[in-house]
Short mmCIF file of C-alpha atoms and ligand atoms in Angstrom, two decimals:
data_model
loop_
_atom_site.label_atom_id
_atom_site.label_comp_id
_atom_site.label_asym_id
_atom_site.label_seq_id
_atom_site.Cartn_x
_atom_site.Cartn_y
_atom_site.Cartn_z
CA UNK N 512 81.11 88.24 104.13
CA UNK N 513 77.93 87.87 102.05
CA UNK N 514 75.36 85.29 102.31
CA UNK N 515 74.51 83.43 99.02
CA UNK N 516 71.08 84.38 99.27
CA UNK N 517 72.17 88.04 98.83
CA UNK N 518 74.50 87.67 96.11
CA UNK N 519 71.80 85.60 94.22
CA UNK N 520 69.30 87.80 94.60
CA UNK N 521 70.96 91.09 93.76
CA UNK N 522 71.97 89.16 90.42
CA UNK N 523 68.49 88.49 89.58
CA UNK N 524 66.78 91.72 91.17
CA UNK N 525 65.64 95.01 88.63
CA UNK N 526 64.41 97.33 91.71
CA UNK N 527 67.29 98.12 94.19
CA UNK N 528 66.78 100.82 96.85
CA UNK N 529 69.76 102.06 99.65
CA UNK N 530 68.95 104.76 102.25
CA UNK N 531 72.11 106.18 103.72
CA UNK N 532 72.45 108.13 106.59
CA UNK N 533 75.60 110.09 108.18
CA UNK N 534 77.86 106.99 108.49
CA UNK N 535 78.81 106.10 104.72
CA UNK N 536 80.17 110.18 104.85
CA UNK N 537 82.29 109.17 107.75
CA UNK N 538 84.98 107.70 105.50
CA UNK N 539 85.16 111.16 103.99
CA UNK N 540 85.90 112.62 106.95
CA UNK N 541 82.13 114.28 107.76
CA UNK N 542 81.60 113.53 111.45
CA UNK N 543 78.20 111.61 111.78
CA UNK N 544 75.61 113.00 114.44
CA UNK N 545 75.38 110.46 117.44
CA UNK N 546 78.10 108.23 119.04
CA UNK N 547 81.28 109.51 121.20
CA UNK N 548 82.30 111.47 117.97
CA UNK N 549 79.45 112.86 117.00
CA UNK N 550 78.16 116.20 116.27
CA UNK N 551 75.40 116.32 118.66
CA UNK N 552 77.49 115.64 121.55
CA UNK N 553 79.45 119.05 121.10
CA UNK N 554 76.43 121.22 119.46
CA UNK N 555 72.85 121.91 120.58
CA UNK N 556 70.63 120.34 117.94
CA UNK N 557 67.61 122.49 119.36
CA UNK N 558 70.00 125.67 119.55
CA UNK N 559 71.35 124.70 115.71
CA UNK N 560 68.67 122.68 113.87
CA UNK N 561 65.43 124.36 114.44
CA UNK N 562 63.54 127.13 112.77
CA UNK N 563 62.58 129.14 116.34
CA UNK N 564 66.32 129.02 116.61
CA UNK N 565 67.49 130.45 113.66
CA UNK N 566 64.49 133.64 113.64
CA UNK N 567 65.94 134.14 117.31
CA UNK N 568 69.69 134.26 116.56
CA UNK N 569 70.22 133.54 112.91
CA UNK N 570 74.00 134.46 112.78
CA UNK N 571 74.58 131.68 114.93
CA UNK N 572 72.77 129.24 112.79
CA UNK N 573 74.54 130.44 109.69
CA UNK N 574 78.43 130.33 111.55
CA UNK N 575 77.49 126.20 112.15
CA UNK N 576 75.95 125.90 108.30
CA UNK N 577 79.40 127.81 107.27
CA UNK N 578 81.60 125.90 109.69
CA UNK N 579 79.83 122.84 108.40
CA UNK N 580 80.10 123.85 104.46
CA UNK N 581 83.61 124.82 104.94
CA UNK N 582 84.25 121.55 105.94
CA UNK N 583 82.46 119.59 103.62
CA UNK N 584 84.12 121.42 100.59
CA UNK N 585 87.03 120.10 101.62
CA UNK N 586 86.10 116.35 101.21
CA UNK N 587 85.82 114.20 98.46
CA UNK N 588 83.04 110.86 98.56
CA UNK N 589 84.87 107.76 99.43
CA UNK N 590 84.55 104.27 97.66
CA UNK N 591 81.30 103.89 99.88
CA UNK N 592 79.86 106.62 97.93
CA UNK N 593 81.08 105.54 94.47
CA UNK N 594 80.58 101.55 94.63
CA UNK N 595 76.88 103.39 94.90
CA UNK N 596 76.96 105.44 91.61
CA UNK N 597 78.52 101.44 90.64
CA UNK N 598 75.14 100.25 91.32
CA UNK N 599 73.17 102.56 89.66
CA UNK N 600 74.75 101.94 87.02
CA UNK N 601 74.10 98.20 87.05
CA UNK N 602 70.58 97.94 88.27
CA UNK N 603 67.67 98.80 85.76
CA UNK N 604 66.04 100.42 88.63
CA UNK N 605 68.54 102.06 91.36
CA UNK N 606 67.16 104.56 93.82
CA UNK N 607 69.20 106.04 96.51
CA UNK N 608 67.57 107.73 99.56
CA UNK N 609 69.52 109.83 101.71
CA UNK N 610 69.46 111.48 104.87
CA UNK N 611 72.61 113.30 104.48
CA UNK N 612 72.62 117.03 103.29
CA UNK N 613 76.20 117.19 102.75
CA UNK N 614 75.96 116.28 98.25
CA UNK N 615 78.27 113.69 98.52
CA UNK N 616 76.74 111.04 96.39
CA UNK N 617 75.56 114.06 93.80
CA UNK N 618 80.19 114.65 94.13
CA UNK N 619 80.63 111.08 93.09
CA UNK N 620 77.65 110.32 89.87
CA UNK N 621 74.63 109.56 91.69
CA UNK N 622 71.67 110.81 89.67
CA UNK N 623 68.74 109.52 91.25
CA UNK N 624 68.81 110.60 94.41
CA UNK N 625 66.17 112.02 96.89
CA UNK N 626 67.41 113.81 99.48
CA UNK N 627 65.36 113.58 102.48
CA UNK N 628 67.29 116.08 104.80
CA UNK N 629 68.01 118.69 101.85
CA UNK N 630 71.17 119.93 101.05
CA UNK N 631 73.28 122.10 102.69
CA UNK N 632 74.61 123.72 99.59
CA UNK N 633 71.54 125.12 98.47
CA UNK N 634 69.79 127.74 100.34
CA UNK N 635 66.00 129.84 100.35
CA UNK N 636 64.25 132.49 101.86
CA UNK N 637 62.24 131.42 104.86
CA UNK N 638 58.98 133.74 103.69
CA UNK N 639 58.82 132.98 100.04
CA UNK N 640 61.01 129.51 99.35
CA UNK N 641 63.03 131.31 96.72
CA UNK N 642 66.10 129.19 95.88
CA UNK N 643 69.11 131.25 96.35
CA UNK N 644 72.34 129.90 94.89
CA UNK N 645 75.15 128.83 97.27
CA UNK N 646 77.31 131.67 98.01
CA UNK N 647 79.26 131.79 101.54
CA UNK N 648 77.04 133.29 103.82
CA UNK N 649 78.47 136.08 105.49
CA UNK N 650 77.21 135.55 109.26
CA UNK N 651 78.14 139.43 110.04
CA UNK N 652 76.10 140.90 106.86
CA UNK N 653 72.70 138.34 106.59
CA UNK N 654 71.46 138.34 103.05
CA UNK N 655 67.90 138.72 102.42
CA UNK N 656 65.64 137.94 99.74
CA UNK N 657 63.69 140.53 97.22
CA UNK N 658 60.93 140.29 99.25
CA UNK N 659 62.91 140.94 102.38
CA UNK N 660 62.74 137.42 103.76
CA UNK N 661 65.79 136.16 105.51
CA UNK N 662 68.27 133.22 103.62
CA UNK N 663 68.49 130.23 105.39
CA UNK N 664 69.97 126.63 104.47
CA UNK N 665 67.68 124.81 102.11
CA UNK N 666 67.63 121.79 104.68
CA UNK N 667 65.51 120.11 107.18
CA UNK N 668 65.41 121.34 110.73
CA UNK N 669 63.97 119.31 113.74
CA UNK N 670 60.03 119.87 113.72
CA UNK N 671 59.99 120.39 110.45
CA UNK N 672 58.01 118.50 107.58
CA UNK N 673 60.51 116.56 104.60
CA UNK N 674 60.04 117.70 101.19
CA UNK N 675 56.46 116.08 100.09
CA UNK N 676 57.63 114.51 96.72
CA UNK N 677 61.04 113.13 98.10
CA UNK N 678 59.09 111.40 100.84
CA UNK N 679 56.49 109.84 99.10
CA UNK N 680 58.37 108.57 96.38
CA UNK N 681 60.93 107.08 99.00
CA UNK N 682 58.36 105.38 100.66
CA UNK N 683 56.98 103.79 97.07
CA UNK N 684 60.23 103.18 96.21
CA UNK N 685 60.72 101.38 99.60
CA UNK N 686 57.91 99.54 98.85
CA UNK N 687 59.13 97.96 95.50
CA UNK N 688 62.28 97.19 95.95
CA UNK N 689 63.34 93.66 95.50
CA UNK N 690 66.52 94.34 98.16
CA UNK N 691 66.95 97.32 100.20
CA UNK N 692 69.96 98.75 101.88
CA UNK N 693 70.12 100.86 104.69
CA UNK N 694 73.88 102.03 104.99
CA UNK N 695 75.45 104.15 107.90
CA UNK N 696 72.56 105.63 109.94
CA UNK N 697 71.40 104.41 113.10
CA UNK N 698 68.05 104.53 111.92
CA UNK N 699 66.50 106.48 115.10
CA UNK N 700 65.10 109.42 112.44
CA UNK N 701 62.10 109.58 111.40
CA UNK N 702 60.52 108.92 108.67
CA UNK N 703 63.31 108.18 107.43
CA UNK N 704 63.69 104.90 110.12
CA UNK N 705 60.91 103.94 109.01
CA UNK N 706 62.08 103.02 105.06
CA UNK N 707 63.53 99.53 105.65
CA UNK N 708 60.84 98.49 108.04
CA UNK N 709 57.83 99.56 104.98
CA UNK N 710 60.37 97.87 102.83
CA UNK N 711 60.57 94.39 105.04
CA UNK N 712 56.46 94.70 105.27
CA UNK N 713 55.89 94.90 101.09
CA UNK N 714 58.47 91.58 101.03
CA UNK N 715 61.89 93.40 100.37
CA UNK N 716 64.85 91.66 101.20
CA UNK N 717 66.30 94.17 103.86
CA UNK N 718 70.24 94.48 104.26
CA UNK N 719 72.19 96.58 106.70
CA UNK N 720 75.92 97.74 106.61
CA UNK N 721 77.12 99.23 109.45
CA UNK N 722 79.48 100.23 111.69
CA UNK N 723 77.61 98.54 114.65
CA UNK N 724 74.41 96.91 115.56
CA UNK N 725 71.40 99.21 115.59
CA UNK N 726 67.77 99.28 116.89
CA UNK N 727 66.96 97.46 113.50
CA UNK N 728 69.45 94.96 113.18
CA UNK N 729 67.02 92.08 114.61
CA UNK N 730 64.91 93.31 112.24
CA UNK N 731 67.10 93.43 108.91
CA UNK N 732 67.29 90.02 106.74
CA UNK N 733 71.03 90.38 106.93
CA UNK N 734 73.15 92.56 108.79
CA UNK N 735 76.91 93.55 107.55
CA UNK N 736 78.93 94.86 110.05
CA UNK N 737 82.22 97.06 109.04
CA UNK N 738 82.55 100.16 107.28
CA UNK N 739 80.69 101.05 104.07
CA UNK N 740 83.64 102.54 102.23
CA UNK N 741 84.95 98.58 102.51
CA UNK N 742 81.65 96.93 102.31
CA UNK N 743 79.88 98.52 99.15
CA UNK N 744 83.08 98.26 97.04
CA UNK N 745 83.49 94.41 97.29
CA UNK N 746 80.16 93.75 97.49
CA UNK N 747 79.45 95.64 93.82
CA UNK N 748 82.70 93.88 92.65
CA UNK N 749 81.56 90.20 93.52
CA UNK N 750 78.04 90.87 91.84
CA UNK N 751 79.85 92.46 88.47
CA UNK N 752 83.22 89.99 88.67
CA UNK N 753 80.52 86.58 88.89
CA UNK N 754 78.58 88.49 86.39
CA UNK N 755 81.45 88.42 83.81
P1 OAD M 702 73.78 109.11 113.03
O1 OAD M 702 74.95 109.92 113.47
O2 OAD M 702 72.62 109.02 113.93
O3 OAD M 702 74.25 107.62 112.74
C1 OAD M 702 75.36 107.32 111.96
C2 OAD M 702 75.48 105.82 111.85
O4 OAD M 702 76.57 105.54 111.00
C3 OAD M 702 75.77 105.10 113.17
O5 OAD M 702 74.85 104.02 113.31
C4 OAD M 702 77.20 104.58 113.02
O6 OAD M 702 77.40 103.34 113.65
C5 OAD M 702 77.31 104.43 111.52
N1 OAD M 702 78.67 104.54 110.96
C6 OAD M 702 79.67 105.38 111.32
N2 OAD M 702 80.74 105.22 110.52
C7 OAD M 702 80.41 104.25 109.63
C8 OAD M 702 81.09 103.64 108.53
N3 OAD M 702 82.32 103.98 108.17
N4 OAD M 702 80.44 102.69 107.84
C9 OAD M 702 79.17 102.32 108.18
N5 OAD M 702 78.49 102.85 109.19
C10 OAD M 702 79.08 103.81 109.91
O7 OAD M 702 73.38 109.65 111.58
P2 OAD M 702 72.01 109.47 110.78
O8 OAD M 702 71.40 108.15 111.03
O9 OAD M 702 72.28 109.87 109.39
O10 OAD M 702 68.89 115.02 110.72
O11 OAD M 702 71.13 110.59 111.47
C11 OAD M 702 69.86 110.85 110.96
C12 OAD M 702 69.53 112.31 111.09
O12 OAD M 702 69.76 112.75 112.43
C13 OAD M 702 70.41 113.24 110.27
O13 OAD M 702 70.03 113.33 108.93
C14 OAD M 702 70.24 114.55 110.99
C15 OAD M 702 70.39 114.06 112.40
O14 OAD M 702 69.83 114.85 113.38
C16 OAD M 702 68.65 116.33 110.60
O15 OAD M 702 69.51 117.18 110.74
C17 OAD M 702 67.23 116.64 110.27
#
């Protein structure tokens, strides 16, 4: 399933990087975004996902971030997630990017992790970016900050700038990894889309694992098609087992 050239260099390399997107959650049982399933076929993402939106009708906003938190405290991270925590444990230098907002790899060990997107279980006030713990929001009674500001999720809505230091490290990081990953997202967000591509440019060896071809598969070095949960797991174990 893996080419020698991988294996070999993953056994040699110090500076590993993966950027996952909504696809290694789908194991879990998280619905991903685009595709027949997805949740932007059934929801509005200009009507859900924007700031405009949620100052015009914010208990509608909050009863998707609820229906959404529900469901992801219900799930547990799947092998994808852990074979992950797996390399970050091996590696001298593991970083792990992700789009996802939904703490799954924080669930399964992960410790270096910069979170792109945000995360759904921590929340602020949208006038003075006080971080307000995760309680379940109650859409009929909106809390509100000291200073009055409304709560809202602590992620990233469409039209919106990423957090400043999660970016720019990502993007170093990108750049000095000896192999990247980029696991489960169809790589149309951006910046985000454009990790693997700065990573290809500064001479990483670029690997993707997923589900099906996307716009960069021509691009990648390899591409691994199949499910991450699957992939990750017995790609870890061949590096360790040869190891040993
Ligand atoms: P998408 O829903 O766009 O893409 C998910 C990808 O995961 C697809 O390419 C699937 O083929 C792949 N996939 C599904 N199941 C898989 C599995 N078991 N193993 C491997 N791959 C699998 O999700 P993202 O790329 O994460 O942004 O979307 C990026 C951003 O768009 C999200 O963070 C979100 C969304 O709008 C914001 O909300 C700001």
């Amino acid at each position: 399933m893996f080419s020698d050239l991988l294996i070999n260099k993953l056994k040699k390399a110090t500076t590993v990087a993966a950027l996952t997107g909504a696809g290694i959650s789908a194991e879990s049982g998280v619905p991903t975004f685009r595709g027949e399933q997805g949740l932007w076929k059934k929801f509005r993402p200009e009507e859900l996902a924007n700031f405009n939106a949620f100052m015009k009708n914010p208990k509608l906003v909050w009863e998707w971030y609820n229906f959404r938190k529900n469901l992801i405290s219900q799930v547990q991270p799947n092998p994808g997630h852990h074979a992950l925590v797996q390399m970050e444990t091996y590696f001298q230098d593991f970083y792990l990017i992700t789009q996802n907002v939904d703490n799954l790899h924080r669930l399964a060990g992960n410790k270096r992790i910069y979170e792109l997107h945000g995360n759904i279980m921590r929340n602020r006030c949208v006038d003075c970016n006080k971080q307000w713990s995760d309680t379940l929001i109650d859409e009929e009674n909106l809390p509100h900050c000291d200073c009055g500001g409304l709560i809202r999720p602590d992620v990233v809505w469409f039209g919106e700038s990423l957090p400043e230091k999660e970016i720019t490290k990502s993007f170093e990081v990108a750049r000095k990894s000896e192999v990247f990953f980029s696991i489960g997202t169809s790589a149309l967000v951006q910046p985000a889309a454009s990790l693997p591509i700065e990573a290809k440019r500064a001479g990483a060896y670029v690997v993707e694992i997923n589900f099906e071809p996307t716009v960069i598969t021509d691009y990648v070095d390899e591409s691994i098609i199949g499910k991450s949960g699957e992939i990750l797991p017995s790609l870890i174990r061949q590096i360790i087992n040869d190891q040993e």
